[in-house]
Amino acid sequence: MRIALLQAAAVPLDVDHDLAVIDAAAADAAARGAELLLTPELFPVGYAPARIRAELTDTTIEDAAVRLAAIARRHGIALVHSLPSPADPHRGITATLVDAAGTVRGVHTKTHLFGPAEQEAFRPGEARPPLVELGGLTLGLLICYEVEFPETVRDLAVRGADVVLVPTALAGCPTVARTLVPARAVENGITVAYANHCGLEDGLVFDGESVVAGPDGAPAPRLEAGPEPASSSAEVAPARAGGDPELLVAEVGPARGHLTPHQDPDGPWYLHDRRPALYRRWAEED
Amino acid sequence: MRIALLQAAAVPLDVDHDLAVIDAAAADAAARGAELLLTPELFPVGYAPARIRAELTDTTIEDAAVRLAAIARRHGIALVHSLPSPADPHRGITATLVDAAGTVRGVHTKTHLFGPAEQEAFRPGEARPPLVELGGLTLGLLICYEVEFPETVRDLAVRGADVVLVPTALAGCPTVARTLVPARAVENGITVAYANHCGLEDGLVFDGESVVAGPDGAPAPRLEAGPEPASSSAEVAPARAGGDPELLVAEVGPARGHLTPHQDPDGPWYLHDRRPALYRRWAEED
């Protein structure tokens, strides 16, 4: 399955601008053969927790969701977008997977909010992250800080995720994209796609460094724009962005964390070899 | 606390040779001011599972343990060594922390055995990895493949480990030392010290790449042999070995994973922000 990641700067609270960026990225991604476009955390409204709390109306959010579904339908591409929940009953940070027909296939509310600014503006979700079957693969959803906790990705991988899609807003901590995201991929034998903002937004300079980390921990091969290379043995760059705006395109495939030594003589066999009963017993010793 | 890691090639089943390597490393480490020497998995007998099962006697193992305690005592340095258990009741792979007086302070039996060769030669342990108070820090023990599972390191970190000491025998998988070990450190806000074999041993070429990964995921500063640099602002290389034999020396310190936003305004606050009740509830939905 071919996926695309949007890395760009949003303009806080300028929904028309931000949806135009997503619309252009969806057109580009579809033209490059991608079946799904992953966009950064809260991109349609900008990453601005206090301003979202103070200035954003439920009507604006609901209208943005309708327009995002229309973008998916218009370009015939599945879309993962991230919006605040409506204020009633309480505002969370969500990620939604809309398919190419514009139908909502999965919604996740962020369970681990990062720091005082997010915790003042939002309430955390409680529900288990969803899995969505699409394009022959099982796709999981997480948001930003959540992927830094091994428990969240493990839960999705054990339940059969091939790919975990992560809208993020990461500033000033490149270790996450360079070390933790690849670790989540390799320790579960899955692919983790992590799409970040870049540049200045509401006073924060975002790291960029969006990445598609494959089951061996290395970035998936990056698919360049333009005609396919004549030779399949051509050098391919890894699917890891720098600090500038970019549409990152890569092929993703099935998980391998469930394989046994009979199926894969070389290992590692992380999901096969983990010992959940032992971990539970240890925790009961507290 | 200053620690040293031995990276070297053992000679399988040549206990005299291998203990002489540890003895020399202990002398060197003590001379360089280290309070503890970490040695690789099964170093005193070589990493040779089938030969250990077929050729090694319990008497040889017990004698090696006595001589290792004497090495610690003689050089006045704590030592983490790794030996097979005696065959009776069953042979496991252990790691033992002996203090500078030669007293055993903690023993761990490897709970996650790697692949058919280890699983045929050894039986897995069941007990929770131990914590040992030494030098003002809380030290945890794990062995090789175990550190690749986030559950094991998390368990030690939640219980208060500052440093996790990991004898290992890693061949052909540099992603572990480069990505997973730093990830374990940063995702728990602790230090992980990982000491590997290098070079050829019983048909395997070991990766070396021993590393001391600090709470920010970056290698701790390496302390070079010889006099301390005159200026404290001198460039310091990271505590990460290459593929050759080496004694790696580094300073390690307290954990920071438990800090709250009040104690550390920048974060992340991984142990503070994790949600174990939520993870348990999710698992119960299966």
Coordinates of C-alpha atoms in Angstrom, one line a residue:
Chain A
M1 CA 0.0 0.0 0.0
R2 CA 1.3 3.4 -0.9
I3 CA 0.9 6.2 1.6
A4 CA 1.8 9.9 1.7
L5 CA 2.6 12.1 4.7
L6 CA 2.0 15.8 4.7
Q7 CA 4.7 17.8 6.5
A8 CA 3.9 21.6 6.5
A9 CA 3.2 24.6 8.7
A10 CA -0.4 25.3 9.5
V11 CA -1.7 28.8 10.2
P12 CA -3.4 28.7 13.6
L13 CA -7.2 29.2 13.4
D14 CA -7.0 29.9 9.6
V15 CA -9.1 26.8 8.7
D16 CA -9.5 27.9 5.0
H17 CA -5.7 28.2 4.6
D18 CA -5.0 24.9 6.4
L19 CA -7.6 23.0 4.5
A20 CA -6.2 24.4 1.2
V21 CA -2.8 22.9 2.1
I22 CA -4.4 19.5 2.8
D23 CA -6.4 19.7 -0.4
A24 CA -3.3 20.4 -2.5
A25 CA -1.5 17.6 -0.7
A26 CA -4.3 15.2 -1.3
A27 CA -4.2 16.1 -5.0
D28 CA -0.5 15.6 -5.2
A29 CA -0.6 12.3 -3.1
A30 CA -3.4 10.9 -5.3
A31 CA -1.4 11.8 -8.5
R32 CA 1.6 10.0 -7.1
G33 CA -0.5 6.8 -6.5
A34 CA -1.0 7.0 -2.8
E35 CA -4.1 5.4 -1.3
L36 CA -3.9 7.3 2.0
L37 CA -2.7 10.8 3.1
L38 CA -1.6 11.2 6.7
T39 CA -1.7 14.8 8.0
P40 CA -0.2 16.3 11.3
E41 CA -1.9 16.7 14.6
L42 CA -4.5 19.4 14.7
F43 CA -3.3 20.6 11.3
P44 CA -6.7 22.0 10.1
V45 CA -6.8 24.4 13.0
G46 CA -3.1 24.7 13.8
Y47 CA -1.3 23.5 16.8
A48 CA -2.4 26.2 19.3
P49 CA -4.1 24.6 22.4
A50 CA -4.9 27.9 24.2
R51 CA -6.3 29.6 21.2
I52 CA -8.3 26.5 20.2
R53 CA -9.9 26.5 23.7
A54 CA -10.6 30.2 23.6
E55 CA -11.5 31.0 20.0
L56 CA -12.7 27.9 18.2
T57 CA -16.4 27.1 17.9
D58 CA -18.0 23.6 17.6
T59 CA -19.5 24.8 14.3
T60 CA -16.1 25.5 12.8
I61 CA -14.9 22.1 13.8
E62 CA -17.9 20.3 12.4
D63 CA -17.7 22.2 9.2
A64 CA -14.0 21.4 8.9
A65 CA -14.8 17.7 9.3
V66 CA -17.3 17.8 6.5
R67 CA -14.9 19.6 4.2
L68 CA -12.1 17.1 5.0
A69 CA -14.4 14.2 4.0
A70 CA -15.1 16.1 0.8
I71 CA -11.4 16.4 0.1
A72 CA -11.0 12.7 0.5
R73 CA -13.9 12.0 -1.8
R74 CA -12.9 14.5 -4.4
H75 CA -9.4 13.1 -4.8
G76 CA -10.3 9.5 -4.2
I77 CA -7.8 9.1 -1.4
A78 CA -8.2 8.0 2.2
L79 CA -7.3 10.7 4.7
V80 CA -6.1 10.7 8.3
H81 CA -6.9 14.1 9.8
S82 CA -6.7 15.5 13.3
L83 CA -9.2 17.9 14.8
P84 CA -10.3 19.0 18.3
S85 CA -13.5 17.3 19.5
P86 CA -16.5 19.7 19.9
A87 CA -16.4 21.4 23.3
D88 CA -19.6 19.5 24.3
P89 CA -19.2 17.1 26.2
H90 CA -15.5 18.0 26.4
R91 CA -12.8 18.9 24.0
G92 CA -10.3 16.2 23.2
I93 CA -7.7 15.9 20.4
T94 CA -8.8 13.4 17.8
A95 CA -7.5 11.6 14.7
T96 CA -10.0 10.4 12.2
L97 CA -9.5 8.0 9.3
V98 CA -11.8 8.8 6.4
D99 CA -11.8 6.5 3.4
A100 CA -11.8 7.5 -0.3
A101 CA -15.6 7.6 -0.3
G102 CA -15.5 10.1 2.5
T103 CA -16.8 7.7 5.1
V104 CA -15.4 7.8 8.6
R105 CA -13.8 4.5 9.3
G106 CA -12.2 5.1 12.7
V107 CA -11.9 7.9 15.3
H108 CA -9.3 8.0 18.1
T109 CA -9.2 10.5 21.0
K110 CA -5.7 11.2 22.4
T111 CA -5.2 9.4 25.7
H112 CA -1.8 11.0 26.7
L113 CA -1.9 14.7 26.6
F114 CA 1.5 16.5 26.6
G115 CA 2.3 19.0 29.3
P116 CA 0.3 21.8 31.0
A117 CA -0.7 23.6 27.8
E118 CA -2.5 20.6 26.3
Q119 CA -3.9 19.5 29.6
E120 CA -5.5 22.9 30.2
A121 CA -7.1 23.0 26.8
F122 CA -8.1 19.4 26.3
R123 CA -9.4 16.3 28.2
P124 CA -7.7 13.0 27.6
G125 CA -9.5 10.1 25.8
E126 CA -10.0 6.7 27.5
A127 CA -10.9 4.4 24.6
R128 CA -8.6 1.9 23.1
P129 CA -7.1 3.1 19.8
P130 CA -9.0 1.8 16.8
L131 CA -7.9 -0.5 14.0
V132 CA -9.2 0.0 10.5
E133 CA -8.9 -2.5 7.6
L134 CA -7.9 -0.7 4.4
G135 CA -6.0 -1.6 1.3
G136 CA -5.4 -5.1 2.5
L137 CA -3.7 -3.9 5.7
T138 CA -4.7 -3.3 9.3
L139 CA -4.1 0.3 10.2
G140 CA -4.0 1.7 13.8
L141 CA -4.3 5.3 14.9
L142 CA -2.3 7.1 17.6
I143 CA -1.6 10.8 18.2
C144 CA 1.8 12.4 18.9
Y145 CA 2.9 11.9 22.6
E146 CA 1.1 8.5 22.7
V147 CA 3.6 6.9 20.4
E148 CA 6.4 7.7 22.8
F149 CA 4.8 5.2 25.3
P150 CA 5.6 1.6 24.2
E151 CA 2.4 0.4 25.8
T152 CA 0.2 2.1 23.2
V153 CA 1.9 0.7 20.1
R154 CA 2.3 -2.7 21.7
D155 CA -1.5 -2.8 22.2
L156 CA -2.1 -2.1 18.5
A157 CA 0.6 -4.5 17.3
V158 CA -0.7 -7.4 19.4
R159 CA -4.2 -6.9 18.0
G160 CA -2.8 -7.1 14.5
A161 CA -1.8 -3.7 13.3
D162 CA 0.4 -3.7 10.2
V163 CA 0.9 0.1 10.2
V164 CA 0.3 2.7 12.9
L165 CA -0.5 6.1 11.6
V166 CA 0.5 9.0 13.9
P167 CA -0.4 12.7 13.4
T168 CA 2.0 14.6 15.5
A169 CA 3.1 18.1 16.6
L170 CA 6.7 17.8 17.8
A171 CA 8.9 20.7 18.6
G172 CA 12.4 20.7 20.1
C173 CA 12.8 16.9 20.6
P174 CA 14.2 15.2 17.5
T175 CA 15.0 12.1 19.6
V176 CA 11.4 11.1 19.2
A177 CA 11.4 10.9 15.4
R178 CA 15.0 9.6 15.2
T179 CA 14.9 7.0 18.0
L180 CA 11.6 6.3 19.6
V181 CA 9.5 6.1 16.4
P182 CA 12.0 3.6 14.7
A183 CA 12.1 1.7 18.0
R184 CA 8.3 1.3 18.1
A185 CA 8.4 -0.1 14.6
V186 CA 11.2 -2.6 15.1
E187 CA 10.2 -3.8 18.6
N188 CA 6.7 -4.7 17.2
G189 CA 7.7 -5.7 13.6
I190 CA 5.4 -3.1 12.2
T191 CA 5.5 0.1 10.2
V192 CA 5.0 3.5 12.0
A193 CA 4.2 6.5 9.9
Y194 CA 4.7 9.8 11.8
A195 CA 3.7 13.1 10.2
N196 CA 4.8 16.3 11.8
H197 CA 4.4 20.1 11.4
C198 CA 7.5 22.0 10.4
G199 CA 8.5 25.6 10.8
L200 CA 7.0 28.3 13.0
E201 CA 3.5 28.1 14.3
D202 CA 2.0 29.9 17.3
G203 CA 5.4 30.6 18.8
L204 CA 6.8 27.0 18.4
V205 CA 9.3 25.9 15.8
F206 CA 8.4 22.3 14.8
D207 CA 10.9 19.7 14.1
G208 CA 9.7 18.3 10.8
E209 CA 11.5 15.0 10.4
S210 CA 8.4 13.1 9.5
V211 CA 9.3 9.5 8.9
V212 CA 7.9 6.1 7.8
A213 CA 9.8 3.6 9.9
G214 CA 9.6 0.0 8.6
P215 CA 9.5 -3.3 10.6
D216 CA 13.3 -3.5 10.6
G217 CA 13.5 0.0 12.1
A218 CA 15.0 1.6 9.0
P219 CA 13.0 4.2 7.1
A220 CA 10.9 2.7 4.3
P221 CA 12.2 3.6 0.8
R222 CA 11.1 7.0 -0.3
L223 CA 9.2 7.2 -3.5
E224 CA 10.2 10.4 -5.4
A225 CA 7.9 12.5 -7.4
G226 CA 7.9 12.0 -11.2
P227 CA 8.3 8.9 -13.3
E228 CA 9.4 5.6 -11.6
P229 CA 13.1 4.9 -11.9
A230 CA 13.9 2.7 -14.8
S231 CA 15.9 0.3 -12.7
S232 CA 14.5 -1.3 -9.6
S233 CA 18.0 -1.4 -8.2
A234 CA 18.4 2.4 -8.3
E235 CA 19.5 3.9 -5.0
V236 CA 16.5 4.9 -2.9
A237 CA 16.6 7.5 -0.2
P238 CA 14.9 6.7 3.1
A239 CA 11.4 8.1 3.8
R240 CA 12.5 10.7 6.3
A241 CA 11.9 14.4 5.9
G242 CA 14.1 17.2 6.9
G243 CA 12.9 20.5 8.4
D244 CA 11.1 21.8 5.3
P245 CA 7.6 21.3 3.9
E246 CA 7.3 18.1 2.0
L247 CA 5.0 15.4 0.8
L248 CA 6.7 12.1 1.8
V249 CA 5.5 9.0 -0.2
A250 CA 6.4 5.4 0.7
E251 CA 5.2 1.9 0.3
V252 CA 4.1 0.1 3.4
G253 CA 3.4 -3.6 3.9
P254 CA 2.4 -6.3 6.4
A255 CA 3.7 -6.7 9.9
R256 CA 6.3 -9.3 10.8
G257 CA 6.3 -9.2 14.5
H258 CA 4.0 -12.3 14.8
L259 CA 6.4 -14.5 12.9
T260 CA 7.8 -17.6 14.6
P261 CA 11.3 -19.2 14.3
H262 CA 9.7 -21.6 11.8
Q263 CA 8.4 -18.8 9.6
D264 CA 11.5 -16.6 9.9
P265 CA 14.8 -18.4 10.9
D266 CA 16.6 -15.1 11.7
G267 CA 14.3 -13.4 14.1
P268 CA 13.8 -11.4 16.2
W269 CA 10.3 -12.8 17.1
Y270 CA 9.1 -10.1 19.4
L271 CA 5.4 -10.7 19.6
H272 CA 5.9 -14.5 19.6
D273 CA 8.5 -14.3 22.4
R274 CA 7.0 -11.7 24.7
R275 CA 5.6 -13.1 28.0
P276 CA 2.5 -11.1 29.0
A277 CA 1.5 -13.6 31.8
L278 CA 4.9 -13.0 33.4
Y279 CA 4.6 -9.2 33.1
R280 CA 1.2 -9.4 34.8
R281 CA 2.6 -11.6 37.6
W282 CA 5.5 -9.2 38.2
A283 CA 3.1 -6.2 38.4
E284 CA 1.0 -8.1 41.0
E285 CA 4.1 -8.3 43.2
D286 CA 3.9 -4.5 43.9
Chain B
M1 CA 28.8 6.9 39.7
R2 CA 31.5 5.8 37.2
I3 CA 31.1 2.5 35.5
A4 CA 33.1 0.5 32.9
L5 CA 32.0 -1.9 30.2
L6 CA 34.1 -4.7 28.9
Q7 CA 33.8 -5.3 25.2
A8 CA 36.0 -8.2 24.0
A9 CA 35.9 -11.7 22.5
A10 CA 35.8 -14.7 24.8
V11 CA 37.2 -18.1 24.0
P12 CA 34.4 -20.6 24.4
L13 CA 34.9 -23.0 27.3
D14 CA 38.4 -21.6 28.0
V15 CA 37.4 -20.3 31.5
D16 CA 41.0 -19.5 32.4
H17 CA 41.4 -17.3 29.4
D18 CA 38.1 -15.5 29.8
L19 CA 38.6 -14.9 33.5
A20 CA 42.0 -13.4 32.7
V21 CA 40.4 -11.0 30.3
I22 CA 37.9 -10.0 33.0
D23 CA 40.7 -9.7 35.6
A24 CA 42.7 -7.4 33.4
A25 CA 39.6 -5.3 32.7
A26 CA 38.8 -5.0 36.4
A27 CA 42.3 -3.8 37.1
D28 CA 42.1 -1.2 34.3
A29 CA 38.5 -0.2 35.3
A30 CA 39.5 0.3 38.9
A31 CA 42.6 2.3 37.9
R32 CA 40.4 4.6 35.9
G33 CA 38.2 5.2 38.9
A34 CA 35.2 3.0 38.0
E35 CA 33.1 1.6 40.8
L36 CA 31.5 -1.2 38.7
L37 CA 32.6 -3.3 35.7
L38 CA 29.9 -4.7 33.5
T39 CA 30.9 -7.7 31.4
P40 CA 29.1 -9.4 28.4
E41 CA 26.6 -12.3 28.5
L42 CA 28.2 -15.7 29.3
F43 CA 31.6 -14.1 28.9
P44 CA 33.5 -16.4 31.4
V45 CA 32.5 -19.5 29.4
G46 CA 32.0 -17.9 25.9
Y47 CA 28.7 -17.5 24.1
A48 CA 28.3 -21.1 22.9
P49 CA 24.9 -22.5 24.0
A50 CA 25.2 -26.0 22.5
R51 CA 28.8 -26.5 23.8
I52 CA 27.8 -25.1 27.3
R53 CA 25.0 -27.7 27.4
A54 CA 27.2 -30.6 26.3
E55 CA 30.6 -29.9 27.8
L56 CA 30.3 -27.6 30.9
T57 CA 30.2 -29.1 34.4
D58 CA 28.5 -27.6 37.4
T59 CA 31.8 -27.7 39.2
T60 CA 33.4 -25.5 36.5
I61 CA 30.6 -22.9 36.8
E62 CA 30.7 -22.8 40.6
D63 CA 34.5 -22.5 40.5
A64 CA 34.2 -19.6 38.0
A65 CA 31.7 -17.8 40.3
V66 CA 34.1 -18.0 43.2
R67 CA 37.0 -16.7 41.1
L68 CA 34.9 -13.8 39.8
A69 CA 34.0 -12.8 43.3
A70 CA 37.7 -12.9 44.1
I71 CA 38.4 -10.6 41.1
A72 CA 35.9 -8.1 42.4
R73 CA 37.5 -8.2 45.9
R74 CA 41.0 -8.0 44.7
H75 CA 40.5 -4.9 42.6
G76 CA 37.9 -3.4 44.9
I77 CA 35.3 -3.0 42.2
A78 CA 31.8 -4.2 41.8
L79 CA 31.3 -6.7 39.0
V80 CA 28.3 -7.8 36.9
H81 CA 29.2 -11.2 35.4
S82 CA 27.0 -13.7 33.5
L83 CA 27.3 -17.4 33.8
P84 CA 25.1 -20.4 33.1
S85 CA 23.2 -21.8 36.1
P86 CA 24.2 -25.2 37.3
A87 CA 22.4 -28.0 35.3
D88 CA 20.6 -29.0 38.5
P89 CA 17.7 -28.1 38.7
H90 CA 18.0 -26.7 35.2
R91 CA 20.4 -24.6 33.3
G92 CA 19.5 -20.9 32.8
I93 CA 21.5 -17.9 31.8
T94 CA 22.2 -15.6 34.7
A95 CA 23.6 -12.2 35.5
T96 CA 25.1 -11.6 39.0
L97 CA 26.0 -8.4 40.7
V98 CA 28.9 -8.9 43.1
D99 CA 30.0 -5.9 45.1
A100 CA 33.6 -4.7 45.8
A101 CA 33.7 -6.9 48.9
G102 CA 32.9 -10.0 46.7
T103 CA 29.4 -10.3 48.1
V104 CA 26.6 -11.4 45.8
R105 CA 24.0 -8.5 45.8
G106 CA 21.6 -9.6 43.1
V107 CA 21.1 -12.5 40.6
H108 CA 18.9 -12.5 37.6
T109 CA 17.9 -15.4 35.3
K110 CA 17.1 -14.5 31.7
T111 CA 13.4 -14.7 31.1
H112 CA 13.4 -14.3 27.3
L113 CA 15.7 -16.7 25.5
F114 CA 16.7 -15.9 21.9
G115 CA 15.9 -18.5 19.3
P116 CA 16.2 -22.2 19.0
A117 CA 19.8 -22.5 20.0
E118 CA 19.3 -20.8 23.4
Q119 CA 16.0 -22.5 24.0
E120 CA 17.5 -26.0 23.4
A121 CA 20.4 -25.3 25.8
F122 CA 18.7 -23.3 28.6
R123 CA 15.4 -22.9 30.4
P124 CA 13.9 -19.4 30.9
G125 CA 13.7 -17.7 34.3
E126 CA 10.4 -16.6 35.7
A127 CA 11.5 -14.2 38.5
R128 CA 11.2 -10.4 38.3
P129 CA 14.6 -8.8 37.5
P130 CA 16.3 -7.6 40.7
L131 CA 17.3 -4.1 41.8
V132 CA 20.4 -3.4 43.8
E133 CA 21.3 -0.3 45.7
L134 CA 25.0 0.6 45.0
G135 CA 27.0 3.8 44.9
G136 CA 23.9 6.0 45.7
L137 CA 22.0 4.6 42.7
T138 CA 19.5 1.9 42.1
L139 CA 20.8 -0.6 39.6
G140 CA 18.6 -3.2 37.6
L141 CA 19.8 -6.3 35.8
L142 CA 18.6 -7.6 32.5
I143 CA 20.2 -9.9 29.9
C144 CA 20.6 -9.4 26.2
Y145 CA 17.2 -10.1 24.3
E146 CA 15.2 -9.0 27.4
V147 CA 16.1 -5.4 26.9
E148 CA 14.6 -5.5 23.4
F149 CA 11.2 -5.9 25.1
P150 CA 9.9 -2.6 26.5
E151 CA 8.0 -4.4 29.2
T152 CA 11.1 -5.5 31.0
V153 CA 12.8 -2.2 31.2
R154 CA 9.6 -0.4 32.1
D155 CA 9.1 -2.7 35.0
L156 CA 12.5 -1.9 36.4
A157 CA 12.1 1.9 35.8
V158 CA 8.7 2.1 37.4
R159 CA 10.2 0.4 40.5
G160 CA 12.9 3.0 40.7
A161 CA 15.9 1.9 38.6
D162 CA 18.4 4.6 37.8
V163 CA 20.6 2.4 35.6
V164 CA 19.8 -0.9 33.9
L165 CA 22.9 -3.1 33.4
V166 CA 22.7 -5.5 30.5
P167 CA 25.3 -8.1 29.6
T168 CA 24.6 -9.1 26.0
A169 CA 25.8 -11.3 23.1
L170 CA 24.5 -9.6 20.0
A171 CA 25.5 -10.6 16.5
G172 CA 24.2 -9.3 13.2
C173 CA 21.6 -6.9 14.5
P174 CA 23.1 -3.4 15.1
T175 CA 19.6 -1.9 15.3
V176 CA 19.4 -3.1 18.9
A177 CA 22.4 -1.2 20.2
R178 CA 21.8 1.9 17.9
T179 CA 18.0 2.2 18.3
L180 CA 16.4 -0.1 20.9
V181 CA 18.8 0.5 23.7
P182 CA 18.7 4.3 23.4
A183 CA 14.9 4.1 23.1
R184 CA 14.7 2.1 26.4
A185 CA 16.8 4.8 28.1
V186 CA 14.9 7.8 26.8
E187 CA 11.4 6.3 27.1
N188 CA 12.0 5.6 30.8
G189 CA 14.3 8.5 31.6
I190 CA 17.1 6.2 32.9
T191 CA 20.5 5.0 31.8
V192 CA 21.0 1.7 30.0
A193 CA 24.5 0.2 29.9
Y194 CA 24.8 -2.6 27.3
A195 CA 28.1 -4.6 27.1
N196 CA 28.6 -6.9 24.1
H197 CA 31.1 -9.3 22.8
C198 CA 33.0 -8.4 19.6
G199 CA 34.7 -10.4 16.9
L200 CA 34.5 -14.1 16.2
E201 CA 33.4 -16.6 18.8
D202 CA 32.0 -20.1 18.2
G203 CA 31.1 -19.3 14.6
L204 CA 29.4 -16.0 15.3
V205 CA 30.8 -12.5 14.6
F206 CA 29.5 -10.2 17.4
D207 CA 28.5 -6.6 16.8
G208 CA 30.4 -4.9 19.5
E209 CA 28.8 -1.4 19.7
S210 CA 28.6 -1.5 23.5
V211 CA 26.9 1.6 24.7
V212 CA 25.9 3.7 27.8
A213 CA 22.7 5.4 26.7
G214 CA 21.7 8.2 29.0
P215 CA 18.2 9.4 30.1
D216 CA 18.0 11.7 27.0
G217 CA 18.8 8.8 24.7
A218 CA 22.2 10.1 23.8
P219 CA 25.2 8.2 24.8
A220 CA 26.7 9.3 28.1
P221 CA 30.1 11.1 27.7
R222 CA 33.0 8.7 27.3
L223 CA 35.8 9.0 29.8
E224 CA 39.1 8.5 28.1
A225 CA 42.0 6.7 29.7
G226 CA 44.8 8.9 31.1
P227 CA 44.7 12.2 32.9
E228 CA 41.4 14.1 33.0
P229 CA 41.2 16.9 30.4
A230 CA 42.4 20.3 31.7
S231 CA 39.2 22.0 30.5
S232 CA 35.8 20.7 31.4
S233 CA 34.5 22.2 28.2
A234 CA 36.7 19.8 26.1
E235 CA 34.9 17.9 23.4
V236 CA 33.8 14.5 24.7
A237 CA 33.1 11.5 22.5
P238 CA 30.0 9.5 23.3
A239 CA 30.3 6.3 25.3
R240 CA 29.7 4.0 22.3
A241 CA 32.2 1.4 21.2
G242 CA 32.9 0.3 17.7
G243 CA 33.6 -3.3 16.7
D244 CA 37.0 -3.8 18.4
P245 CA 37.8 -4.8 22.0
E246 CA 37.5 -1.8 24.4
L247 CA 37.0 -0.8 28.0
L248 CA 34.3 1.8 27.8
V249 CA 34.1 4.2 30.9
A250 CA 31.3 6.6 31.6
E251 CA 29.6 8.5 34.4
V252 CA 26.0 7.5 35.1
G253 CA 23.5 9.3 37.3
P254 CA 20.0 9.3 38.6
A255 CA 16.8 8.6 36.7
R256 CA 14.6 11.5 35.5
G257 CA 11.6 9.6 34.2
H258 CA 9.6 10.2 37.4
L259 CA 9.8 14.0 37.2
T260 CA 6.6 16.0 37.0
P261 CA 6.0 19.2 35.0
H262 CA 6.6 21.1 38.2
Q263 CA 10.1 19.5 38.7
D264 CA 11.0 19.7 35.0
P265 CA 9.1 22.3 32.9
D266 CA 10.4 20.9 29.5
G267 CA 9.4 17.2 29.8
P268 CA 8.8 14.6 28.6
W269 CA 7.4 13.1 31.8
Y270 CA 7.0 9.5 30.8
L271 CA 6.6 7.6 34.1
H272 CA 4.4 10.4 35.4
D273 CA 2.2 10.5 32.3
R274 CA 1.8 6.8 31.6
R275 CA -1.6 5.3 32.3
P276 CA -1.3 1.8 33.6
A277 CA -4.9 1.5 34.6
L278 CA -5.9 2.3 31.1
Y279 CA -3.5 -0.3 29.6
R280 CA -5.0 -2.9 31.9
R281 CA -8.5 -2.0 31.0
W282 CA -7.7 -2.2 27.2
A283 CA -6.1 -5.6 27.7
E284 CA -9.3 -6.8 29.4
E285 CA -11.3 -6.0 26.3
D286 CA -9.7 -8.9 24.4

